[in-house]
Coordinates of C-alpha atoms in Angstrom, one line a residue:
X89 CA 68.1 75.0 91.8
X90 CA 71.5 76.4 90.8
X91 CA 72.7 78.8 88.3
X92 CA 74.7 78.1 85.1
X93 CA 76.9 80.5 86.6
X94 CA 77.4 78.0 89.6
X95 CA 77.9 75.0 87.1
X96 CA 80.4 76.2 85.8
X97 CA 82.3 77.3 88.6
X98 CA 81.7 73.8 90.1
X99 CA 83.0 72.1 87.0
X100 CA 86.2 74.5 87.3
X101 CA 86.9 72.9 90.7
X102 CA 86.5 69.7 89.2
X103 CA 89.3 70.4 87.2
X104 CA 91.6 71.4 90.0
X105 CA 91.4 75.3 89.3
X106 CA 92.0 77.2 92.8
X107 CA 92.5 80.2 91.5
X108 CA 91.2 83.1 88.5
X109 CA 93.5 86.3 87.4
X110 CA 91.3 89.3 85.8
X111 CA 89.4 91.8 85.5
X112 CA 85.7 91.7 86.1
X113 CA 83.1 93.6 84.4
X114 CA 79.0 93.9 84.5
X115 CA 78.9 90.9 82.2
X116 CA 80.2 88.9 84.6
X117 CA 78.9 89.5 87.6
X118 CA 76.8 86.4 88.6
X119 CA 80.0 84.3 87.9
X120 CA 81.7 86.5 90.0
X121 CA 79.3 85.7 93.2
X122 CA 79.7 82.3 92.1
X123 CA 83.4 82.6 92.9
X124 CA 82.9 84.3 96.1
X125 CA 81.2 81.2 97.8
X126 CA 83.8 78.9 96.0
X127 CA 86.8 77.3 96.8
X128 CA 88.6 79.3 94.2
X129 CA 90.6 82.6 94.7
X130 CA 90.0 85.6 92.6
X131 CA 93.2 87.4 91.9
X132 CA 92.5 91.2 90.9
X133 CA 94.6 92.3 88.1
X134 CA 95.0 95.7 86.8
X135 CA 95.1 94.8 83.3
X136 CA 93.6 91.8 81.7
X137 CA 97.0 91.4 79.6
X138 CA 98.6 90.9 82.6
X139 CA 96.1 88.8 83.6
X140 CA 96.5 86.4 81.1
X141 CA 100.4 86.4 81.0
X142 CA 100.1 84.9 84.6
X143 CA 97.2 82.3 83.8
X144 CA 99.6 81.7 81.0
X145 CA 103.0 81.0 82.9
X146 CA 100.9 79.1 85.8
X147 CA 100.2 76.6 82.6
X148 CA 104.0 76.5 81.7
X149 CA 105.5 76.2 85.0
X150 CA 102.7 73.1 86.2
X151 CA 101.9 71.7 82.9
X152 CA 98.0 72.5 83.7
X153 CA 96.0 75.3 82.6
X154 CA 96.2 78.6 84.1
X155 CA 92.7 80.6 83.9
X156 CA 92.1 84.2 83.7
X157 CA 88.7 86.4 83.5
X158 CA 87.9 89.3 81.2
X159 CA 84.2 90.9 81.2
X160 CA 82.9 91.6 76.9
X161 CA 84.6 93.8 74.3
X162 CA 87.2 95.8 75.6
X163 CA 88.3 93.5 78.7
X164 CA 88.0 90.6 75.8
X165 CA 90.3 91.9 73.2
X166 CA 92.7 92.8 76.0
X167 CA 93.5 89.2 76.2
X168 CA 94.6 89.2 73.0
X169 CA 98.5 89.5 73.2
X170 CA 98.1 86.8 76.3
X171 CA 96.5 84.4 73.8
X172 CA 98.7 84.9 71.4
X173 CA 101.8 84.2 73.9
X174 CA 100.5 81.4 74.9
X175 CA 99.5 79.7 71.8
X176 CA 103.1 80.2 70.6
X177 CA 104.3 79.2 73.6
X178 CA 102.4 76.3 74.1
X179 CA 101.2 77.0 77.1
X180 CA 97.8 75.6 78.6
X181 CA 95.5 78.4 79.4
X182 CA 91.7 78.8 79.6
X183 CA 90.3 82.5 79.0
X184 CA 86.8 83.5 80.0
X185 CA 85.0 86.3 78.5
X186 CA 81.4 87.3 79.4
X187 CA 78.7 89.1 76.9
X188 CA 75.5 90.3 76.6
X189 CA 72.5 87.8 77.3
X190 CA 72.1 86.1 73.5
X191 CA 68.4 85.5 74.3
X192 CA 67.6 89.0 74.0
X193 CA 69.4 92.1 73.3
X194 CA 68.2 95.4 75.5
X195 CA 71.4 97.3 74.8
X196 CA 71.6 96.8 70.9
X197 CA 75.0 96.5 70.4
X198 CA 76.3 98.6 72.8
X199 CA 80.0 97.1 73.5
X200 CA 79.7 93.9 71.7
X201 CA 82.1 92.7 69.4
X202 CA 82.6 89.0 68.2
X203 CA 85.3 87.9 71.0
X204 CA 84.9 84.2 69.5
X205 CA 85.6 85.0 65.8
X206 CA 88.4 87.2 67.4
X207 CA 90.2 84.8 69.2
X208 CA 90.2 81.8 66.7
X209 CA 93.5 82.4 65.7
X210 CA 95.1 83.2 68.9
X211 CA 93.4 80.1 70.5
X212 CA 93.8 75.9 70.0
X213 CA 89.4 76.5 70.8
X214 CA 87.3 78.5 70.8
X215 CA 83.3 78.7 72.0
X216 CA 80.4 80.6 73.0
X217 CA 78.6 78.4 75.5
X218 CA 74.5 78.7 74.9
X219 CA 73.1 76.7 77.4
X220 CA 73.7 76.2 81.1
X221 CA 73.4 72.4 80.4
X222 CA 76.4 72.0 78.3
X223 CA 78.5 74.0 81.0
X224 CA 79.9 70.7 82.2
X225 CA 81.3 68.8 78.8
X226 CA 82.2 72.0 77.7
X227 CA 84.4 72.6 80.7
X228 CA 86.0 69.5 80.8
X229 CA 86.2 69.7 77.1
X230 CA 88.1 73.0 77.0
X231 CA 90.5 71.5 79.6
X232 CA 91.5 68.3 77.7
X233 CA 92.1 70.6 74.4
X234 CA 94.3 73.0 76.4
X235 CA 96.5 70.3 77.8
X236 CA 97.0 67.9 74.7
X237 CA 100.0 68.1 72.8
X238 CA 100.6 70.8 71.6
X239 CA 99.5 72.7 74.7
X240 CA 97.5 75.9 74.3
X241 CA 95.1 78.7 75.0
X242 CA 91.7 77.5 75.0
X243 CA 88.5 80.6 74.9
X244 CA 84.8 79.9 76.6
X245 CA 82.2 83.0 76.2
X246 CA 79.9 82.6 79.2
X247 CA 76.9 85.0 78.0
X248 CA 75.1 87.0 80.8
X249 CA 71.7 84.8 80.8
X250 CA 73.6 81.7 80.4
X251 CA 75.1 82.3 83.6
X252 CA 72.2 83.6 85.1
X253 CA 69.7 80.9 84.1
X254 CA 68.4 78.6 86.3
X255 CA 69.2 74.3 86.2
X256 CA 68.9 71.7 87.9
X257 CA 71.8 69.4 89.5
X258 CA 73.6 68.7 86.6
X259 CA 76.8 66.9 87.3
X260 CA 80.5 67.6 86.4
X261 CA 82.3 65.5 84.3
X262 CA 85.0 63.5 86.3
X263 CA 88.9 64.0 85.1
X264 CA 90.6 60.4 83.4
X265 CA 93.9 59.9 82.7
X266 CA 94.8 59.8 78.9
X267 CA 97.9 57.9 77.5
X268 CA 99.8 59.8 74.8
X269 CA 100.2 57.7 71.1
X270 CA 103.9 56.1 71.8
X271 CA 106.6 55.9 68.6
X272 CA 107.1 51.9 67.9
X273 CA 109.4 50.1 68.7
X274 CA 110.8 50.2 64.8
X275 CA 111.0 53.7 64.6
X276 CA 113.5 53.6 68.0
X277 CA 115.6 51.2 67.1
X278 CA 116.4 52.7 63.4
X279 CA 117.1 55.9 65.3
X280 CA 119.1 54.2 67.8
X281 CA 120.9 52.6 65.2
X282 CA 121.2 56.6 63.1
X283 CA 122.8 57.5 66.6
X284 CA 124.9 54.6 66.9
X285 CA 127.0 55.0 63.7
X286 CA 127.0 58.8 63.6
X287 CA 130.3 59.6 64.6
X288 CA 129.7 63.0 66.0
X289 CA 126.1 63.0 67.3
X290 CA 124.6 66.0 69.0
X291 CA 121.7 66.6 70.9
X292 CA 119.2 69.7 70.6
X293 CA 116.1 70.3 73.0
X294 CA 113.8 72.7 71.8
X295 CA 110.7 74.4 73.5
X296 CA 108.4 71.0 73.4
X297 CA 111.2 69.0 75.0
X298 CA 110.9 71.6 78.0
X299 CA 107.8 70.7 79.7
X300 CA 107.2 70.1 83.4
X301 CA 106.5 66.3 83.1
X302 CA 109.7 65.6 80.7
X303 CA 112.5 66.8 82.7
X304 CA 113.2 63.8 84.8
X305 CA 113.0 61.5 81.5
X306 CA 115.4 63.8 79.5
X307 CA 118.3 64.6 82.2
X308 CA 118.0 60.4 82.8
X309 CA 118.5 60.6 78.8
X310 CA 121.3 62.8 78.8
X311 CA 122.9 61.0 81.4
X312 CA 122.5 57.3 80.0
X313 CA 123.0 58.2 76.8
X314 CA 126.4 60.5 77.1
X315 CA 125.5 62.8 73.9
X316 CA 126.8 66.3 74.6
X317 CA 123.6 68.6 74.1
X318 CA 122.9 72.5 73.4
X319 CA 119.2 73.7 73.5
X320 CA 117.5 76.3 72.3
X321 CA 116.1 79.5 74.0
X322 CA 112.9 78.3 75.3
X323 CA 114.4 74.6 75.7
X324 CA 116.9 76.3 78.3
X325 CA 116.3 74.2 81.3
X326 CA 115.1 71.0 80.9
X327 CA 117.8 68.9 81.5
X328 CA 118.7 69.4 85.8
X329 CA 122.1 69.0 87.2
X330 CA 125.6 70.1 86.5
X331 CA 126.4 68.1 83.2
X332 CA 129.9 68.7 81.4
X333 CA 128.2 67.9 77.6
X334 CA 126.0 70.7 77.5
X335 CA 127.4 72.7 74.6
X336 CA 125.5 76.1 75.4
X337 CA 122.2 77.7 74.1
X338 CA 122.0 78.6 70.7
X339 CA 120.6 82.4 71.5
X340 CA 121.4 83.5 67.3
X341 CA 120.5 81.5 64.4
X342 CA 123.8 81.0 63.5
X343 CA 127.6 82.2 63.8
X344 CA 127.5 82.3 67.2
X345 CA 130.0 80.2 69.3
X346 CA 128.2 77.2 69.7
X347 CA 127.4 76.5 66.3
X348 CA 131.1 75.7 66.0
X349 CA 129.4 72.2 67.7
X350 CA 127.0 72.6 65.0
X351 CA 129.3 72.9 62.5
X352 CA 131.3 69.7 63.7
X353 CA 128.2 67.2 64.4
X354 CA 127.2 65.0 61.5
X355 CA 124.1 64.3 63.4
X356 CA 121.8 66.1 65.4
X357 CA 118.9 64.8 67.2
X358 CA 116.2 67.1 67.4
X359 CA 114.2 66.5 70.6
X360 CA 111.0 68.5 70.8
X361 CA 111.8 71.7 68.2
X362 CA 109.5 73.9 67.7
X363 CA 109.7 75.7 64.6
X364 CA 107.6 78.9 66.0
X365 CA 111.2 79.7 67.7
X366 CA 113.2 81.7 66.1
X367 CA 115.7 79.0 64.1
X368 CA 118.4 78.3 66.6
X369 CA 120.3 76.4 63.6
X370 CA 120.1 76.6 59.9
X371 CA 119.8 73.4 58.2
X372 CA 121.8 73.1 55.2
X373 CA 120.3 71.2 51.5
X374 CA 123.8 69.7 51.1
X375 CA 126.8 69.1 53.4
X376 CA 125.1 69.7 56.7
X377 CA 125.1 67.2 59.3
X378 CA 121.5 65.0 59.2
X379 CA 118.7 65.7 61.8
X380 CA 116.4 63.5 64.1
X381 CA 113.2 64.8 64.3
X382 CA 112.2 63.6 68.3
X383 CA 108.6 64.5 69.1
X384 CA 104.9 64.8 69.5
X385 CA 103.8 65.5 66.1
X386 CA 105.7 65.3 63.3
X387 CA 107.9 68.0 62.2
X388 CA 107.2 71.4 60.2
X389 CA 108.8 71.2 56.7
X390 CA 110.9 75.0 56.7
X391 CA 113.2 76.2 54.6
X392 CA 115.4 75.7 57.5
X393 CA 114.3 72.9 58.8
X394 CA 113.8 69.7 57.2
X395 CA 114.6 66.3 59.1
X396 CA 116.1 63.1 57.5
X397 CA 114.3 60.7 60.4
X398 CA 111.5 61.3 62.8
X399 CA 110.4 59.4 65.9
X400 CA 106.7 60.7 66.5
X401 CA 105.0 60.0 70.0
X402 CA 105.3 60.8 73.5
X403 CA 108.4 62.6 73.6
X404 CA 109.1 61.1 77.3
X405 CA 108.6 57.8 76.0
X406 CA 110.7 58.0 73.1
X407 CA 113.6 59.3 75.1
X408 CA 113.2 56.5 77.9
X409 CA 113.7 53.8 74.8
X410 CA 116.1 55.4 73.1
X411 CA 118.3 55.7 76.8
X412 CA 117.7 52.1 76.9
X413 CA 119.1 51.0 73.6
X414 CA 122.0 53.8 73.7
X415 CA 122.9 53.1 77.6
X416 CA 126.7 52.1 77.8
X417 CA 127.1 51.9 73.8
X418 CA 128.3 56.0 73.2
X419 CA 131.4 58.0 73.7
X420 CA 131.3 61.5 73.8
X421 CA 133.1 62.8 71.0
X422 CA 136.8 63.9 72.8
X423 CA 136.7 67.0 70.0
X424 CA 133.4 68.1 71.0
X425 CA 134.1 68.0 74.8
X426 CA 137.5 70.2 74.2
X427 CA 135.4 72.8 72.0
X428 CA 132.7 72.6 74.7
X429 CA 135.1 74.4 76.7
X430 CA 136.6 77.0 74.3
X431 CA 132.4 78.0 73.5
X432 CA 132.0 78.3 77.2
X433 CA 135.3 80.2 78.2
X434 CA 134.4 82.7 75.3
X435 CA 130.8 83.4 76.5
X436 CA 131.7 84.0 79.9
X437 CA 134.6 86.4 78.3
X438 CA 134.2 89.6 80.3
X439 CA 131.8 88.2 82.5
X440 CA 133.5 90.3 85.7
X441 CA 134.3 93.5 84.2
X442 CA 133.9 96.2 86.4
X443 CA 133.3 99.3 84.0
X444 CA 130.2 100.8 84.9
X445 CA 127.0 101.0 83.9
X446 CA 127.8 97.5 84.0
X447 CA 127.7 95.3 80.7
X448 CA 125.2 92.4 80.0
X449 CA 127.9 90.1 80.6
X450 CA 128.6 91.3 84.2
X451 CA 125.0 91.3 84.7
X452 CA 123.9 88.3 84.5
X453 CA 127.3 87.0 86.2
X454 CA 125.9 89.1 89.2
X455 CA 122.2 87.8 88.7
X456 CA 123.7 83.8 88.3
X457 CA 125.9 84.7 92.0
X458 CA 123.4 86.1 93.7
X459 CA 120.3 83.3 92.8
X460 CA 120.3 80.1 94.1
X461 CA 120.1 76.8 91.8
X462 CA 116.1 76.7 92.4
X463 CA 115.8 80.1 92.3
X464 CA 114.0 81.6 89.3
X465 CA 114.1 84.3 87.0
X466 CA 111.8 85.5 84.5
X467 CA 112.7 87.8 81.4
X468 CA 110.6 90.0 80.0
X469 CA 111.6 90.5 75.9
X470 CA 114.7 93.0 74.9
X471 CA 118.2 92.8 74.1
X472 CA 119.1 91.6 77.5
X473 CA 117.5 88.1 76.7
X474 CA 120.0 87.3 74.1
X475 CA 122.7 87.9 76.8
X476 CA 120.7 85.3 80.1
X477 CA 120.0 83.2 77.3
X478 CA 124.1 82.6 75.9
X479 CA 125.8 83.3 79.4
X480 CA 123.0 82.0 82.4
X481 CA 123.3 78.6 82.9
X482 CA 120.7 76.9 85.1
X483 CA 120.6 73.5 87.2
X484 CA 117.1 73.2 88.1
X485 CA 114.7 73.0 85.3
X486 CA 112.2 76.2 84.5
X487 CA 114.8 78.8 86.8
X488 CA 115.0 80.7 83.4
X489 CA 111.8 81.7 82.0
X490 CA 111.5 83.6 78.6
X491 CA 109.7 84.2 75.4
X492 CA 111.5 83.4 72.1
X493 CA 108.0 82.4 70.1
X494 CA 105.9 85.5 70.4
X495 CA 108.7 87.7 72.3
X496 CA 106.3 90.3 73.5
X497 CA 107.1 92.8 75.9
X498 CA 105.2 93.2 79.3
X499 CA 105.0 89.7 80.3
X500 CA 108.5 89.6 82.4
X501 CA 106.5 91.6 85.7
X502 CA 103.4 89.1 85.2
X503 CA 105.8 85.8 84.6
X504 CA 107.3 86.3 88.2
X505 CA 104.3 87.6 89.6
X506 CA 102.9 83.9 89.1
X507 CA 106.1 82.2 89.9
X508 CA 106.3 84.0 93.0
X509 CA 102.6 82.4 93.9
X510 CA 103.8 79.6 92.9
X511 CA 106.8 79.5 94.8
X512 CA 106.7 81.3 97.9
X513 CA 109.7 79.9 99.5
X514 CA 112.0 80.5 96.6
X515 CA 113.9 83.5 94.9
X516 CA 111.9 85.4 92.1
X517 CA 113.9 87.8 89.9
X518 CA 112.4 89.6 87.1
X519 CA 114.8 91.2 84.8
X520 CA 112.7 93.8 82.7
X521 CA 113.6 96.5 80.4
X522 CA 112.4 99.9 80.8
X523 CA 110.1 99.9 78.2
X524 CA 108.9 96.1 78.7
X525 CA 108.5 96.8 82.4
X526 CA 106.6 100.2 82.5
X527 CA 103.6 98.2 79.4
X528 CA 102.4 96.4 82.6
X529 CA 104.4 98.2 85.7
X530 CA 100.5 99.0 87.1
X531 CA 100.8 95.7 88.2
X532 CA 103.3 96.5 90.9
X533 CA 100.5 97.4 93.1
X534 CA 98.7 94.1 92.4
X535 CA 102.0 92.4 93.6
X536 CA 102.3 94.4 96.8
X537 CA 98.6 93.7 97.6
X538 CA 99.2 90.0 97.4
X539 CA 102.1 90.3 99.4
X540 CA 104.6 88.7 97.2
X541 CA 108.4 88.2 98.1
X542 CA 109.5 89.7 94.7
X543 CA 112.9 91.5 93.3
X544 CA 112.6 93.3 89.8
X545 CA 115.5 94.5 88.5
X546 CA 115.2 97.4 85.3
X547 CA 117.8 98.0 83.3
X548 CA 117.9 101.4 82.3
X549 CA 118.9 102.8 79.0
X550 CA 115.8 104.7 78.4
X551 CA 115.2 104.1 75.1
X552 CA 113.8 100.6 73.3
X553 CA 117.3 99.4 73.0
X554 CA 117.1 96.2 71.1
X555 CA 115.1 97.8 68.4
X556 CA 117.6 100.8 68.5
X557 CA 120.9 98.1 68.2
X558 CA 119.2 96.9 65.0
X559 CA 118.6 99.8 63.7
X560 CA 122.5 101.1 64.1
X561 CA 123.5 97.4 62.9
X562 CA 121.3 97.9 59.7
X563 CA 122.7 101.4 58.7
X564 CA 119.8 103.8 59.7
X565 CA 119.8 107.0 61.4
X566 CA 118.6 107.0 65.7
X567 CA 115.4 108.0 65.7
X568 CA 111.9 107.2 67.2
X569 CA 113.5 105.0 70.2
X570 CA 114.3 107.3 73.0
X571 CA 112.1 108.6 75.8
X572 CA 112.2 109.7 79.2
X573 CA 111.6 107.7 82.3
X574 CA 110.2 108.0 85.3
X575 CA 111.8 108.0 89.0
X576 CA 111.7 104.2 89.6
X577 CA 112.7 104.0 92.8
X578 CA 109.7 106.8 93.9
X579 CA 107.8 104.6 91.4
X580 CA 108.2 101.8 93.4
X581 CA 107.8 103.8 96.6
X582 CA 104.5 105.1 95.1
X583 CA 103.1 101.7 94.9
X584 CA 104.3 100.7 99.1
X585 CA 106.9 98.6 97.2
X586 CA 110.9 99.3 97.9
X587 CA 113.1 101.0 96.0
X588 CA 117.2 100.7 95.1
X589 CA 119.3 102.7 92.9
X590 CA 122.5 101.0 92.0
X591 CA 125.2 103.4 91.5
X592 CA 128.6 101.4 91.3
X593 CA 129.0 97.9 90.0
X594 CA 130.1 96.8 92.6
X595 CA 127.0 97.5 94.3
X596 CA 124.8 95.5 92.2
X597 CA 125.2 91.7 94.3
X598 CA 124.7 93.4 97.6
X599 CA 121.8 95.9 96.6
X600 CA 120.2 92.3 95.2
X601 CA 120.7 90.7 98.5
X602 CA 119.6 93.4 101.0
X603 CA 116.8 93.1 98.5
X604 CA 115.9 89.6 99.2
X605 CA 116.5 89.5 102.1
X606 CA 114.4 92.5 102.7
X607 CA 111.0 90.5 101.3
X608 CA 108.5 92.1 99.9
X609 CA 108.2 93.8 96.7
X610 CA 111.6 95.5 95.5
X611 CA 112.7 97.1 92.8
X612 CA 115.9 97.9 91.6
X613 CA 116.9 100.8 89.4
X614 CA 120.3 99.3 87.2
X615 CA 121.6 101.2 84.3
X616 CA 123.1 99.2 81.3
X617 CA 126.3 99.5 79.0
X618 CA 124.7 98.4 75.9
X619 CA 127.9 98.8 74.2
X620 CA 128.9 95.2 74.0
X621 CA 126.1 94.4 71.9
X622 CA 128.4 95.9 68.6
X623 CA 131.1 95.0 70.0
X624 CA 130.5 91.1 70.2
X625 CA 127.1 90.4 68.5
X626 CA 127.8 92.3 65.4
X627 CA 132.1 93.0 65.0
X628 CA 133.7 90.0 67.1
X629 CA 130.9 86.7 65.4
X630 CA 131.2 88.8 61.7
X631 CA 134.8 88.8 62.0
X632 CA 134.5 84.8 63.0
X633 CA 132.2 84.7 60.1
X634 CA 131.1 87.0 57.7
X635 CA 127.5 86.1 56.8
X636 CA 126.4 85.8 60.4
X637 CA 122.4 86.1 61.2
X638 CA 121.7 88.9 63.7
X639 CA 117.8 88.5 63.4

């Protein structure tokens, strides 16, 4: 005889899990013996947030779930934020939460709250599991519902006696491969022929078109097709390769440089937006150019977003049959190519200044020379994002990770925790603000336990300076953003991690290289000139257009 607690760690080998994040608790500890004799690795967290912001990432950087471990109440509700940024983010994750036995209640209800009523709204699913015998459809159900489109959090409650109880050899349920709903063949070829007589045609890729298993299928598209491209935030990425029709990222919602391609297009083809991203466009009633809806499901209906045409199916599929009736039959537009270059001349304006404390623009120039095109670098959420997001341009799909649907701090330290697992022979960079980095800096001493080859780099301004910029932009007074910080680089130090301080700007490429090259965990201290956000987010794009969007 086995226990439910065994079960179930057997079925999460079935599904190819080979490793848990969390935070165990007295609820969980026959699970927890379970794991020790498995074939999966428990990786100790100090936080269950963080926790579930690497279970998360692991889901967005393989396209299969990440799992993470929490014990009942507290531990629980700590995974809230996690859930939340991944069920936004559309990221496949599966959370486990223990609880007191449900057959019989010797504590009253010391510690329990209801975890599965909590985390309906943060979750694609969510379920207390009752009986050791349903362990195995249960599993493999949670799994499927994670990874359909559109991917998500998923949240099992394994009870104390549940995984405690005795069963027999019940077996797993065996893994099939599913095939996604397709668009037909009359819905392609009215779009092909939208695309074919729209004489300025533009491309968009949002956060669905940015999965692992679409990249090869939309750079092929791009490529065949010949239609000059921008993407949003979270779509950064997803088509590899150097490519002279990508326009640029759209990083505001509007009045920003490339929305001068925007403004020119008289169609844009929409593949895989998200409307849970910030708009990276604002659709017009009247006079603006029509939109392609490309993907899974059909599209939200916004105020802001309202397509003329939609191609609904597998997004890999609909882009490999529109490259086949496009392929040879398109021109780039010769006006959008010459503006591609005036956007992309005026975003790298600046980009080698050498005041110091350096600007965002000369920051992420430095960051862009010093990684490599596979190398990868994760953002955790502050004003520095809008800058990587308009100036960093990647090669390699998912080398640029960040949040634009929940945009929480703390998960920039977690993201490249996981990538660095992931990855162990490539270049991790996280780029975290003081306040983002210090709401889950505990885990630096989880990353030097692992041994992880790891650079972070905090940029300094010791206050929460995205929050403050607005603030200034909207008229108010300074106040309630500023605080003190400590040491980092004795921070660092503290946790048998390495320390830089970066005291010139010209100091900045080789502090990051002795850094690397170093291994290891290492952080690196980097004050910011924040100066430029006023200067061209607010005066330069208002005075380019006066009813520019900041939000």
């Amino acid at each position: 005889m086995s226990k439910g607690s065994d079960l179930f760690v057997t079925a999460l080998e079935n599904e190819g899990v080979d490793r848990i994040f969390g935070v165990p608790g007295e609820e969980n500890l026959d699970l927890l013996e379970s794991l020790r004799t498995s074939s999966i690795k428990l990786v100790l967290t100090r936080h269950e947030q963080a926790a579930a912001f690497m279970a998360a990432t692991h889901g967005r950087l393989t396209g299969k779930p990440g799992v993470c471990l929490a014990t009942l109440g507290p531990g629980a509700l700590n995974f809230s934020t996690g859930a939340a940024y991944a069920h936004l983010g559309a990221m496949p994750m599966i959370l486990i939460t223990g609880q007191k036995p449900v057959m019989s209640a010797k504590q009253a209800r010391f510690q329990i709250v209801d975890i599965v009523a909590s985390m309906k709204p943060l979750t694609k699913m969510t379920r207390q599991i009752v009986s050791a015998a349903a362990i195995p459809s249960t599993v493999r159900d949670a799994f499927r519902v994670a990874m359909e489109e559109r991917p998500g959090p998923v949240h099992l409650e394994l009870p104390e006696d549940v995984a405690a109880e005795e069963v027999a050899n019940i077996p797993v349920i065996a893994r099939h491969a599913v095939d996604r709903p397709v668009a037909s063949s009359a819905a392609l070829d009215s779009a092909a022929e939208i695309i074919r007589t729209a004489k300025r045609p533009l491309v968009m890729i949002g956060a669905a078109g940015n999965r692992p298993s679409l990249v090869d299928l939309l750079s092929d598209f791009v490529a065949r097709s010949r239609l000059p491209f921008f993407n949003t935030q979270m779509g950064k990425g997803a088509v590899t390769g150097g490519s002279n029709l990508y326009m640029g990222t759209a990083a505001l919602s509007e009045g920003d440089y490339v929305h001068e391609a925007v403004d020119r297009a008289d169609l844009i083809v929409a593949i895989g937006h998200d409307t849970i991203e910030k708009p990276p466009f604002l659709m017009k009633s009247a006079g603006g150019p029509k939109v392609i809806h490309v993907g899974y499901q059909s599209a939200t209906v916004e105020q802001v977003y309202h397509p003329d045409f939609e191609v609904i199916g597998d997004i890999g599929a609909a882009v490999e049959g529109l490259a086949e009736r496009l392929e040879g039959e398109l021109s780039p537009d010769g006006g959008m190519l010459e503006l591609r270059q005036r956007i992309l001349a005026r975003i790298n304006d600046r980009a080698e200044e050498d005041r110091f404390p350096p600007t965002p623009q000369r920051i992420v120039h430095d960051v862009r020379a010093v990684m490599p095109e596979d190398g990868i670098v994760c953002l955790d959420n502050g004003m520095y994002k809008i800058w990587f997001a308009r100036n960093y341009r990647t090669h390699v799909a998912n080398t640029l990770l960040l949040d634009n649907a929940l945009a929480t701090m703390g998960a920039g330290l977690p993201s490249a925790m996981m990538a660095a697992m992931l990855y162990p022979n490539r270049r991790v960079l996280a780029v975290c603000g003081d306040g983002g980095f210090m709401m889950n800096s505990q885990e630096m001493e989880t990353a030097v336990r692992l041994g992880l080859d790891l650079v972070v780099v905090i940029l300094n301004d010791s206050a929460y300076g995205m929050i403050r910029w607005k603030q200034a932009v909207d008229g108010f007074q300074d106040f309630g953003m500023s605080f003190g910080n400590p040491d980092f680089v004795r921070y660092a130090e503290a946790y048998g991690a390495k320390g830089s301080r970066v005291n010139a700007v010209e100091d900045l490429v080789p502090t990051l290289e002795a850094a690397f090259a170093g291994g290891g965990v290492h952080l690196v201290d980097l004050p910011i000139d924040y100066s430029e956000n006023t200067r061209v987010l607010v005066d330069e794009l208002r005075n380019r257009r006066p009813d520019v969007e900041l939000a």
